[in-house]
Short mmCIF file of C-alpha atoms in Angstrom, two decimals:
data_model
loop_
_atom_site.label_atom_id
_atom_site.label_comp_id
_atom_site.label_asym_id
_atom_site.label_seq_id
_atom_site.Cartn_x
_atom_site.Cartn_y
_atom_site.Cartn_z
CA HIS P 1 -11.28 -4.16 10.48
CA GLY P 2 -8.95 -1.09 10.97
CA PHE P 3 -5.62 -0.96 10.07
CA CYS P 4 -2.65 1.45 10.45
CA ARG P 5 -0.96 3.15 7.58
CA THR P 6 1.21 5.37 9.71
CA ARG P 7 2.15 5.14 13.38
CA ASN P 8 -0.01 8.12 14.14
CA SER P 9 -3.22 7.46 11.66
CA CYS P 10 -5.52 4.54 10.97
CA TYR P 11 -8.51 3.80 8.49
CA ILE P 12 -11.13 1.44 8.57
CA ARG P 13 -10.83 -1.24 5.99
CA PRO P 14 -13.48 -0.95 3.36
CA PHE P 15 -16.24 -3.43 4.26
CA GLY P 16 -16.90 -6.67 2.57
CA ARG P 17 -13.44 -7.00 1.13
CA ASN P 18 -11.60 -10.13 2.51
CA ARG P 19 -9.78 -13.28 0.92
CA THR P 20 -12.80 -14.95 -0.34
CA HIS P 21 -15.22 -12.03 -1.11
CA LYS P 22 -14.86 -10.78 -4.56
CA PRO P 23 -16.74 -7.58 -5.10
CA SER P 24 -18.94 -7.24 -8.28
CA HIS P 25 -18.55 -4.21 -10.74
CA ARG P 26 -20.83 -2.10 -8.53
CA THR P 27 -18.80 -1.97 -5.06
CA LEU P 28 -19.40 0.27 -2.36
CA PHE P 29 -16.49 1.56 -0.35
CA ASN P 30 -17.76 2.57 2.97
CA VAL P 31 -14.57 4.27 4.66
CA SER P 32 -13.86 6.10 7.82
CA LYS P 33 -10.77 7.54 9.12
CA PHE P 34 -9.77 8.20 12.79
CA HIS P 35 -6.56 9.34 14.66
CA LEU P 36 -4.28 8.06 17.09
CA SER P 37 -2.93 11.13 18.82
CA SER P 38 -2.76 13.00 15.74
CA THR P 39 -2.81 16.74 14.76
CA MET P 40 -1.57 16.11 11.16
CA ALA P 41 -4.40 16.56 8.71
CA PRO P 42 -4.75 14.59 5.26
CA ILE P 43 -3.08 16.00 2.56
CA GLY P 44 -6.21 15.66 0.43
CA SER P 45 -9.03 13.24 -0.42
CA LEU P 46 -8.57 9.97 -2.68
CA TRP P 47 -11.39 8.30 -4.69
CA GLY P 48 -10.33 5.03 -5.56
CA ASP P 49 -10.69 1.00 -5.56
CA LEU P 50 -8.32 -1.10 -3.46
CA ALA P 51 -8.53 -3.57 -6.31
CA GLN P 52 -6.84 -1.22 -8.33
CA HIS P 53 -2.95 -1.52 -8.22
CA GLN P 54 -3.20 2.31 -8.73
CA THR P 55 -5.04 2.92 -5.76
CA LYS P 56 -2.48 0.68 -3.70
CA ALA P 57 0.42 2.21 -5.23
CA ILE P 58 -0.99 5.79 -4.13
CA LEU P 59 -1.96 4.39 -0.33
CA SER P 60 1.38 2.87 -0.19
CA ALA P 61 3.34 5.81 -1.13
CA ALA P 62 1.45 7.96 1.43
CA ALA P 63 2.22 5.32 4.28
CA ILE P 64 5.89 5.17 3.45
CA ALA P 65 5.78 8.92 3.41
CA GLY P 66 4.12 9.30 6.67
CA LEU P 67 1.28 11.32 5.16
CA GLU P 68 -2.51 10.87 5.31
CA LEU P 69 -4.91 10.52 2.75
CA ASP P 70 -8.74 10.69 3.52
CA LEU P 71 -9.98 7.97 1.28
CA LYS P 72 -13.75 8.67 0.31
CA PRO P 73 -16.48 6.42 0.09
CA PHE P 74 -16.96 4.95 -3.47
CA GLU P 75 -19.35 3.03 -5.29
CA LEU P 76 -18.13 2.44 -8.95
CA GLY P 77 -20.82 3.33 -11.74
CA VAL P 78 -22.46 5.40 -9.20
CA THR P 79 -20.14 7.71 -7.27
CA ASN P 80 -18.17 8.51 -10.62
CA LYS P 81 -21.12 9.09 -12.50
CA SER P 82 -22.56 11.57 -10.27
CA ALA P 83 -22.62 15.32 -10.93
CA GLU P 84 -20.76 16.21 -8.02
CA TYR P 85 -17.87 13.84 -9.15
CA LEU P 86 -18.01 15.05 -12.54
CA ASP P 87 -17.68 18.48 -11.67
CA LYS P 88 -14.50 17.73 -10.13
CA PHE P 89 -13.21 14.92 -12.69
CA ALA P 90 -14.67 15.50 -15.62
CA MET P 91 -13.44 11.90 -17.22
CA GLY P 92 -15.23 10.10 -14.23
CA LYS P 93 -12.01 7.94 -13.89
CA ILE P 94 -10.50 6.48 -10.68
CA PRO P 95 -8.20 7.12 -8.77
CA ALA P 96 -8.72 10.83 -8.45
CA PHE P 97 -7.26 12.87 -5.92
CA GLU P 98 -8.20 16.66 -4.56
CA SER P 99 -6.29 18.66 -1.67
CA ASP P 100 -8.25 21.25 0.62
CA ASP P 101 -6.86 24.00 -1.63
CA GLY P 102 -9.06 22.58 -4.71
CA PHE P 103 -5.70 21.09 -6.55
CA SER P 104 -6.71 18.10 -8.37
CA LEU P 105 -5.29 15.20 -10.02
CA ILE P 106 -6.32 12.03 -12.06
CA GLU P 107 -3.99 8.90 -13.35
CA GLY P 108 -2.63 6.63 -10.42
CA ALA P 109 1.12 7.40 -11.29
CA SER P 110 0.68 11.25 -11.50
CA ILE P 111 -1.14 11.08 -7.97
CA ALA P 112 1.38 8.67 -6.46
CA ARG P 113 4.18 10.69 -7.44
CA TYR P 114 2.83 14.06 -6.04
CA VAL P 115 2.41 12.08 -2.71
CA ALA P 116 5.97 11.05 -2.68
CA SER P 117 6.94 14.40 -3.52
CA LEU P 118 5.69 16.12 -0.32
CA ALA P 119 8.00 13.55 1.60
CA PRO P 120 11.65 13.98 -0.09
CA GLU P 121 13.31 12.26 2.91
CA SER P 122 11.30 9.08 2.61
CA GLY P 123 13.50 8.36 -0.48
CA LEU P 124 10.51 7.24 -2.45
CA LEU P 125 11.78 9.40 -5.58
CA GLY P 126 15.55 8.45 -5.16
CA ASP P 127 18.17 10.73 -4.02
CA SER P 128 19.15 12.29 -7.04
CA VAL P 129 17.70 13.51 -10.46
CA LYS P 130 18.89 10.31 -12.15
CA ASP P 131 17.23 8.15 -9.54
CA ALA P 132 13.93 10.18 -10.23
CA ALA P 133 14.28 9.45 -13.91
CA GLN P 134 14.82 5.52 -13.32
CA ILE P 135 12.02 5.43 -10.90
CA ASP P 136 9.68 7.26 -13.53
CA GLN P 137 11.15 4.79 -16.27
CA TRP P 138 9.88 1.47 -14.22
CA ILE P 139 6.81 2.89 -13.35
CA HIS P 140 5.98 3.97 -17.14
CA PHE P 141 7.45 0.72 -18.28
CA VAL P 142 5.41 -1.72 -16.17
CA GLU P 143 2.03 0.56 -16.73
CA HIS P 144 2.43 0.35 -20.44
CA GLU P 145 4.19 -2.95 -20.95
CA ILE P 146 2.96 -5.34 -18.18
CA SER P 147 -0.25 -3.97 -16.44
CA ALA P 148 -1.83 -2.72 -20.27
CA TYR P 149 -1.45 -6.67 -21.22
CA THR P 150 -2.94 -7.95 -18.10
CA ASP P 151 -6.08 -5.30 -18.57
CA LEU P 152 -6.66 -6.46 -22.24
CA ILE P 153 -6.24 -10.15 -21.49
CA SER P 154 -8.68 -9.80 -18.75
CA GLN P 155 -11.13 -8.12 -20.84
CA LEU P 156 -10.67 -10.54 -23.87
CA VAL P 157 -11.45 -13.80 -21.61
CA LYS P 158 -14.10 -12.35 -19.91
CA GLY P 159 -15.86 -11.41 -23.22
CA PHE P 160 -15.74 -7.78 -22.67
CA PHE P 161 -14.76 -6.48 -26.25
CA PRO P 162 -18.36 -6.13 -28.46
CA GLU P 163 -19.31 -8.47 -30.94
CA LYS P 164 -19.45 -6.86 -34.41
CA THR P 165 -23.25 -7.01 -34.67
CA TYR P 166 -25.42 -5.52 -31.98
CA PHE P 167 -28.21 -8.36 -32.55
CA SER P 168 -25.32 -10.65 -31.03
CA ARG P 169 -24.96 -11.40 -27.60
CA GLU P 170 -22.15 -14.05 -27.93
CA LYS P 171 -18.95 -13.32 -26.20
CA THR P 172 -16.03 -12.21 -28.65
CA TYR P 173 -12.96 -14.09 -28.27
CA ASN P 174 -10.20 -14.33 -30.71
CA GLU P 175 -7.24 -16.71 -29.71
CA HIS P 176 -4.56 -15.37 -31.98
CA VAL P 177 -5.11 -11.85 -30.17
CA HIS P 178 -4.80 -13.60 -26.95
CA LYS P 179 -1.77 -15.33 -27.90
CA SER P 180 -0.24 -12.10 -29.05
CA LEU P 181 -1.07 -10.13 -25.88
CA PHE P 182 0.61 -12.82 -23.74
CA GLU P 183 3.54 -12.97 -25.79
CA ARG P 184 4.38 -9.24 -25.81
CA GLN P 185 3.67 -9.17 -21.66
CA GLU P 186 5.79 -12.08 -21.62
CA ARG P 187 8.70 -10.46 -23.50
CA SER P 188 8.34 -7.59 -21.06
CA LEU P 189 8.41 -9.60 -17.82
CA LYS P 190 11.70 -11.47 -19.02
CA PHE P 191 13.34 -8.27 -19.80
CA LEU P 192 12.17 -7.26 -15.71
CA GLU P 193 13.26 -10.41 -14.51
CA ARG P 194 16.78 -9.92 -15.77
CA SER P 195 17.12 -6.59 -14.68
CA MET P 196 16.36 -7.43 -10.89
CA ASN P 197 19.04 -10.21 -11.23
CA THR P 198 21.59 -8.38 -9.28
CA ARG P 199 19.44 -5.93 -7.28
CA GLU P 200 17.23 -6.27 -4.16
CA PHE P 201 15.26 -3.13 -5.06
CA LEU P 202 15.03 -1.45 -8.57
CA VAL P 203 16.70 1.94 -8.26
CA THR P 204 18.33 2.67 -5.03
CA ASP P 205 18.99 0.42 -1.65
CA LYS P 206 15.61 0.77 -0.26
CA ILE P 207 12.09 0.78 -1.42
CA THR P 208 11.07 3.65 -4.08
CA LEU P 209 7.51 4.30 -5.50
CA ALA P 210 9.09 2.22 -8.62
CA ASP P 211 9.17 -0.77 -6.53
CA ILE P 212 5.76 -0.36 -5.27
CA VAL P 213 4.09 0.47 -8.45
CA VAL P 214 5.82 -2.78 -9.98
CA ALA P 215 4.76 -4.84 -6.90
CA ALA P 216 1.16 -3.65 -7.08
CA VAL P 217 1.27 -4.44 -11.17
CA ILE P 218 2.58 -8.01 -10.57
CA GLN P 219 0.11 -8.67 -7.91
CA ARG P 220 -2.81 -8.18 -10.16
CA ALA P 221 -0.99 -9.74 -13.21
CA ALA P 222 -0.57 -12.92 -10.97
CA GLY P 223 -4.44 -13.16 -10.41
CA ILE P 224 -5.03 -13.10 -14.00
CA THR P 225 -2.35 -13.88 -16.78
CA LEU P 226 0.31 -15.58 -14.42
CA GLY P 227 -0.71 -19.05 -13.06
CA ALA P 228 1.89 -21.26 -11.10
CA ALA P 229 3.55 -22.49 -13.98
CA GLU P 230 4.02 -18.93 -15.43
CA ARG P 231 5.46 -17.65 -12.28
CA GLU P 232 8.27 -20.22 -12.12
CA PHE P 233 9.60 -18.72 -14.83
CA TYR P 234 10.39 -15.20 -12.75
CA PRO P 235 11.86 -16.02 -9.22
CA ASN P 236 13.52 -12.54 -8.90
CA ILE P 237 10.23 -10.81 -9.87
CA PHE P 238 8.21 -12.62 -7.36
CA ALA P 239 10.85 -12.28 -4.78
CA HIS P 240 10.79 -8.77 -5.22
CA TYR P 241 7.27 -8.45 -4.84
CA ALA P 242 7.12 -10.73 -1.69
CA LYS P 243 9.76 -8.25 -0.15
CA VAL P 244 7.84 -5.14 -1.09
CA ALA P 245 4.27 -6.51 0.00
CA ALA P 246 5.90 -7.60 3.33
CA ASP P 247 7.23 -4.25 4.44
CA PRO P 248 5.07 -3.55 7.52
CA ARG P 249 4.12 -0.33 6.38
CA ILE P 250 2.09 -1.27 3.35
CA THR P 251 1.57 -5.05 3.95
CA ALA P 252 -2.14 -4.36 4.81
CA ILE P 253 -2.50 -2.25 1.82
CA PHE P 254 -1.44 -5.02 -0.56
CA GLY P 255 -3.41 -7.71 1.29
CA ALA P 256 -3.58 -11.31 0.70
CA ALA P 257 -1.95 -12.63 -2.40
CA ASP P 258 -4.99 -13.56 -4.26
CA PHE P 259 -2.98 -15.47 -7.11
CA VAL P 260 -4.54 -17.85 -9.62
CA GLU P 261 -3.54 -21.82 -10.03
CA VAL P 262 -4.11 -21.33 -13.78
CA ALA P 263 -3.97 -18.51 -15.77
CA LEU P 264 -7.30 -17.27 -16.76
CA ALA P 265 -8.86 -18.71 -20.02
CA PHE P 266 -11.78 -17.85 -22.38
CA ALA P 267 -15.12 -20.12 -21.17
CA LYS P 268 -16.93 -20.90 -24.41
CA VAL P 269 -20.51 -21.12 -23.62
CA ASP P 270 -22.35 -24.01 -25.52
#
């Protein structure tokens, strides 16, 4: 179950994650790391879930930059609630990063950008200040205008929003809210689709951090809000996703595309 992130370092895949297994909310990631004739020390430790687009983006940035990250064993709802973890990261969120000198970060985009900045020759942050600004633009855009709606729709159709009364266990669902959230995401996807009409990559002529984050966000959306019918409207977006995810340096991190045939819908229980 091992795979290489760079030419000189390999990691063990988290146990129990394959094409058919879908982990429960409490998922244990038991991860080890070993080296292939490398003396390079990891730049720091990362706590994260490979199902997260943020964690995929961070690990992909490290792989393209030729840097190592020590991915720590992590059990959602256990590790991030421990006193040791909360002492480091008081919000209890993932992903989270800590370097050997105690420097720490939360928020996936911030961690990925820091990792990319350690290898300017990688081109992950572009070749100029203007490139870097555009890369940040696309990262913030897809986080707030696409990923946020994927998360909200996922929670809505799965009944995660609380009922008005504590005495009811019925799932809360509002069709009008669902439609509104989908339309907002659709508007953003159309803009992204048009923006990709004449470019292979978003900012420069090679993969940048923007391309990685966009591809990771789209991969998740295609497993929740974008069924086969919806994906037909975005050929440029999915051609871009396929190219980024197929890059041999990061294809194992992205893993198999677990796309849905039909967008997730609310299942009413009689």
